[in-house]
GROMACS .gro file of C-alpha atoms in nm:
model
  177
    1MET     CA    1   0.000   0.000   0.000
    2SER     CA    2   0.156   0.324  -0.111
    3LEU     CA    3   0.169   0.621  -0.337
    4ALA     CA    4   0.309   0.393  -0.608
    5GLU     CA    5   0.001   0.167  -0.577
    6LEU     CA    6  -0.228   0.465  -0.632
    7GLU     CA    7  -0.028   0.578  -0.933
    8SER     CA    8  -0.039   0.235  -1.091
    9ALA     CA    9  -0.413   0.201  -1.025
   10LEU     CA   10  -0.494   0.513  -1.227
   11PRO     CA   11  -0.618   0.439  -1.580
   12ASP     CA   12  -0.426   0.564  -1.883
   13TYR     CA   13  -0.683   0.835  -1.952
   14ALA     CA   14  -0.585   0.987  -1.616
   15ALA     CA   15  -0.211   1.001  -1.688
   16ASP     CA   16  -0.207   1.368  -1.587
   17LEU     CA   17  -0.333   1.273  -1.242
   18ARG     CA   18  -0.060   1.010  -1.212
   19LEU     CA   19   0.206   1.272  -1.288
   20ASN     CA   20   0.042   1.536  -1.071
   21LEU     CA   21   0.007   1.303  -0.772
   22ARG     CA   22   0.378   1.238  -0.756
   23SER     CA   23   0.459   1.602  -0.832
   24VAL     CA   24   0.239   1.763  -0.566
   25ILE     CA   25   0.383   1.537  -0.301
   26ASP     CA   26   0.748   1.527  -0.406
   27ARG     CA   27   0.777   1.892  -0.513
   28SER     CA   28   0.520   2.067  -0.296
   29GLY     CA   29   0.775   2.261  -0.094
   30LEU     CA   30   0.608   2.124   0.219
   31THR     CA   31   0.812   1.901   0.442
   32GLY     CA   32   0.752   1.640   0.708
   33GLN     CA   33   0.452   1.703   0.925
   34ARG     CA   34   0.301   1.972   0.704
   35LEU     CA   35   0.322   1.754   0.394
   36TRP     CA   36   0.201   1.423   0.534
   37GLY     CA   37  -0.065   1.583   0.752
   38THR     CA   38  -0.196   1.756   0.440
   39VAL     CA   39  -0.189   1.430   0.244
   40LEU     CA   40  -0.375   1.249   0.525
   41VAL     CA   41  -0.649   1.510   0.573
   42CYS     CA   42  -0.702   1.519   0.196
   43ALA     CA   43  -0.726   1.141   0.177
   44ILE     CA   44  -0.987   1.147   0.453
   45ALA     CA   45  -1.179   1.439   0.301
   46SER     CA   46  -1.179   1.272  -0.042
   47ARG     CA   47  -1.410   1.006   0.102
   48SER     CA   48  -1.239   0.752  -0.124
   49PRO     CA   49  -1.171   0.420   0.048
   50HIS     CA   50  -0.906   0.336  -0.211
   51VAL     CA   51  -0.715   0.662  -0.159
   52LEU     CA   52  -0.739   0.644   0.219
   53ARG     CA   53  -0.626   0.279   0.227
   54GLU     CA   54  -0.319   0.362   0.018
   55LEU     CA   55  -0.212   0.693   0.172
   56ALA     CA   56  -0.297   0.657   0.543
   57PRO     CA   57  -0.030   0.395   0.622
   58GLU     CA   58   0.241   0.607   0.461
   59ALA     CA   59   0.120   0.915   0.646
   60ARG     CA   60   0.112   0.721   0.973
   61ALA     CA   61   0.471   0.606   0.919
   62ARG     CA   62   0.590   0.962   0.851
   63LEU     CA   63   0.397   1.146   1.123
   64SER     CA   64   0.439   1.139   1.500
   65PRO     CA   65   0.145   0.978   1.681
   66GLU     CA   66   0.040   1.327   1.795
   67ALA     CA   67   0.046   1.468   1.442
   68TYR     CA   68  -0.137   1.164   1.301
   69THR     CA   69  -0.413   1.211   1.559
   70ALA     CA   70  -0.421   1.589   1.509
   71ALA     CA   71  -0.460   1.548   1.131
   72ARG     CA   72  -0.745   1.301   1.175
   73SER     CA   73  -0.911   1.532   1.430
   74THR     CA   74  -0.872   1.826   1.193
   75ALA     CA   75  -1.033   1.632   0.906
   76ALA     CA   76  -1.321   1.533   1.133
   77VAL     CA   77  -1.396   1.878   1.273
   78MET     CA   78  -1.351   2.047   0.935
   79ALA     CA   79  -1.603   1.808   0.777
   80MET     CA   80  -1.857   1.946   1.024
   81SER     CA   81  -1.740   2.309   1.008
   82ASN     CA   82  -1.733   2.318   0.629
   83VAL     CA   83  -2.094   2.205   0.597
   84PHE     CA   84  -2.209   2.445   0.867
   85HIS     CA   85  -2.022   2.754   0.748
   86ARG     CA   86  -2.078   2.687   0.378
   87THR     CA   87  -2.452   2.660   0.444
   88ARG     CA   88  -2.460   2.982   0.647
   89HIS     CA   89  -2.269   3.154   0.370
   90LEU     CA   90  -2.499   3.023   0.096
   91LEU     CA   91  -2.825   3.112   0.269
   92SER     CA   92  -2.950   3.449   0.155
   93ASP     CA   93  -3.076   3.542   0.502
   94PRO     CA   94  -2.786   3.727   0.674
   95GLU     CA   95  -2.938   3.665   1.018
   96TYR     CA   96  -2.792   3.312   1.024
   97VAL     CA   97  -2.442   3.459   1.050
   98ARG     CA   98  -2.545   3.637   1.369
   99LEU     CA   99  -2.669   3.317   1.537
  100ARG     CA  100  -2.437   3.125   1.768
  101ALA     CA  101  -2.296   2.815   1.597
  102GLY     CA  102  -2.308   2.601   1.911
  103LEU     CA  103  -2.068   2.344   1.764
  104ARG     CA  104  -1.751   2.231   1.936
  105ALA     CA  105  -1.418   2.248   1.753
  106ASN     CA  106  -1.175   2.221   2.045
  107VAL     CA  107  -0.903   2.057   1.837
  108LEU     CA  108  -0.854   2.381   1.648
  109GLY     CA  109  -0.779   2.562   1.974
  110ASP     CA  110  -0.535   2.305   2.116
  111PRO     CA  111  -0.434   2.067   1.839
  112GLY     CA  112  -0.124   1.917   2.004
  113VAL     CA  113   0.091   2.022   1.706
  114GLU     CA  114   0.190   2.353   1.550
  115ARG     CA  115  -0.116   2.568   1.500
  116THR     CA  116  -0.007   2.672   1.152
  117ASP     CA  117   0.001   2.307   1.045
  118VAL     CA  118  -0.360   2.260   1.156
  119GLU     CA  119  -0.459   2.581   0.978
  120LEU     CA  120  -0.291   2.456   0.660
  121TRP     CA  121  -0.467   2.120   0.688
  122SER     CA  122  -0.794   2.309   0.741
  123VAL     CA  123  -0.737   2.497   0.415
  124ALA     CA  124  -0.684   2.168   0.231
  125VAL     CA  125  -1.002   2.009   0.369
  126SER     CA  126  -1.200   2.328   0.306
  127ALA     CA  127  -1.082   2.328  -0.056
  128ILE     CA  128  -1.213   1.975  -0.106
  129ASN     CA  129  -1.540   2.056   0.069
  130GLY     CA  130  -1.584   2.386  -0.112
  131CYS     CA  131  -1.630   2.615   0.186
  132GLY     CA  132  -1.526   2.964   0.081
  133ALA     CA  133  -1.587   3.111   0.424
  134CYS     CA  134  -1.356   2.854   0.587
  135LEU     CA  135  -1.094   2.895   0.315
  136ASP     CA  136  -1.087   3.270   0.375
  137ALA     CA  137  -1.076   3.236   0.754
  138HIS     CA  138  -0.794   2.980   0.765
  139GLU     CA  139  -0.593   3.148   0.489
  140ARG     CA  140  -0.616   3.477   0.679
  141VAL     CA  141  -0.477   3.312   0.996
  142LEU     CA  142  -0.193   3.153   0.797
  143ARG     CA  143  -0.101   3.475   0.622
  144GLY     CA  144  -0.114   3.659   0.956
  145ALA     CA  145   0.129   3.403   1.096
  146GLY     CA  146   0.372   3.472   0.813
  147VAL     CA  147   0.295   3.167   0.598
  148ASP     CA  148   0.350   3.253   0.232
  149ARG     CA  149   0.098   3.211  -0.049
  150GLU     CA  150   0.307   2.937  -0.213
  151THR     CA  151   0.271   2.722   0.099
  152VAL     CA  152  -0.105   2.778   0.112
  153GLN     CA  153  -0.134   2.699  -0.257
  154ALA     CA  154   0.072   2.380  -0.211
  155ALA     CA  155  -0.194   2.256   0.032
  156PHE     CA  156  -0.484   2.315  -0.204
  157ARG     CA  157  -0.287   2.172  -0.496
  158ILE     CA  158  -0.250   1.850  -0.296
  159ALA     CA  159  -0.622   1.868  -0.216
  160ALA     CA  160  -0.715   1.908  -0.582
  161VAL     CA  161  -0.507   1.613  -0.698
  162VAL     CA  162  -0.597   1.376  -0.413
  163GLN     CA  163  -0.967   1.454  -0.464
  164ALA     CA  164  -0.939   1.394  -0.840
  165VAL     CA  165  -0.754   1.066  -0.786
  166GLY     CA  166  -1.024   0.951  -0.545
  167THR     CA  167  -1.304   1.047  -0.781
  168THR     CA  168  -1.136   0.870  -1.072
  169LEU     CA  169  -1.056   0.549  -0.886
  170ASP     CA  170  -1.401   0.529  -0.728
  171ALA     CA  171  -1.564   0.580  -1.069
  172GLU     CA  172  -1.342   0.310  -1.220
  173ALA     CA  173  -1.441   0.067  -0.943
  174ILE     CA  174  -1.810   0.125  -1.011
  175LEU     CA  175  -1.770   0.103  -1.390
  176ALA     CA  176  -1.581  -0.225  -1.354
  177GLU     CA  177  -1.876  -0.390  -1.176
   0.00000   0.00000   0.00000
């Protein structure tokens, strides 16, 4: 189970995804915890069993137990937050923004790893889930902490490719039935 397995599973018509998958991981500019936490949260957010089965073991091997747990917690809480905040943003009644959310997201306050890593992972999950409000909020925190645009873009590039790989492989599995 590995990145190589995912690459080889992609059909020929998705050759660009095969090349992009290796590229966004090997040449992202992200290192260590930032990179593999981003890969893990994207694999989870992709909702693709194939992608998660292939990438999670590699992420687990490259992350500390604390970072592995923090990435999984971030993916979980962002799945909830993205739906909530995207819906509030999409509703035309502005009064919903004034209402208290009443949802817990404690991991974002004390993640057990560098806060900027969790913010970057939150950007990646929010890109997959299409929450503009969350993207703006987390990008603003990252930029305020001195994280450059190239780093932020690296996270959503990984998100785009991992999501596309998941979509493609899941479609292939269904079409093969």
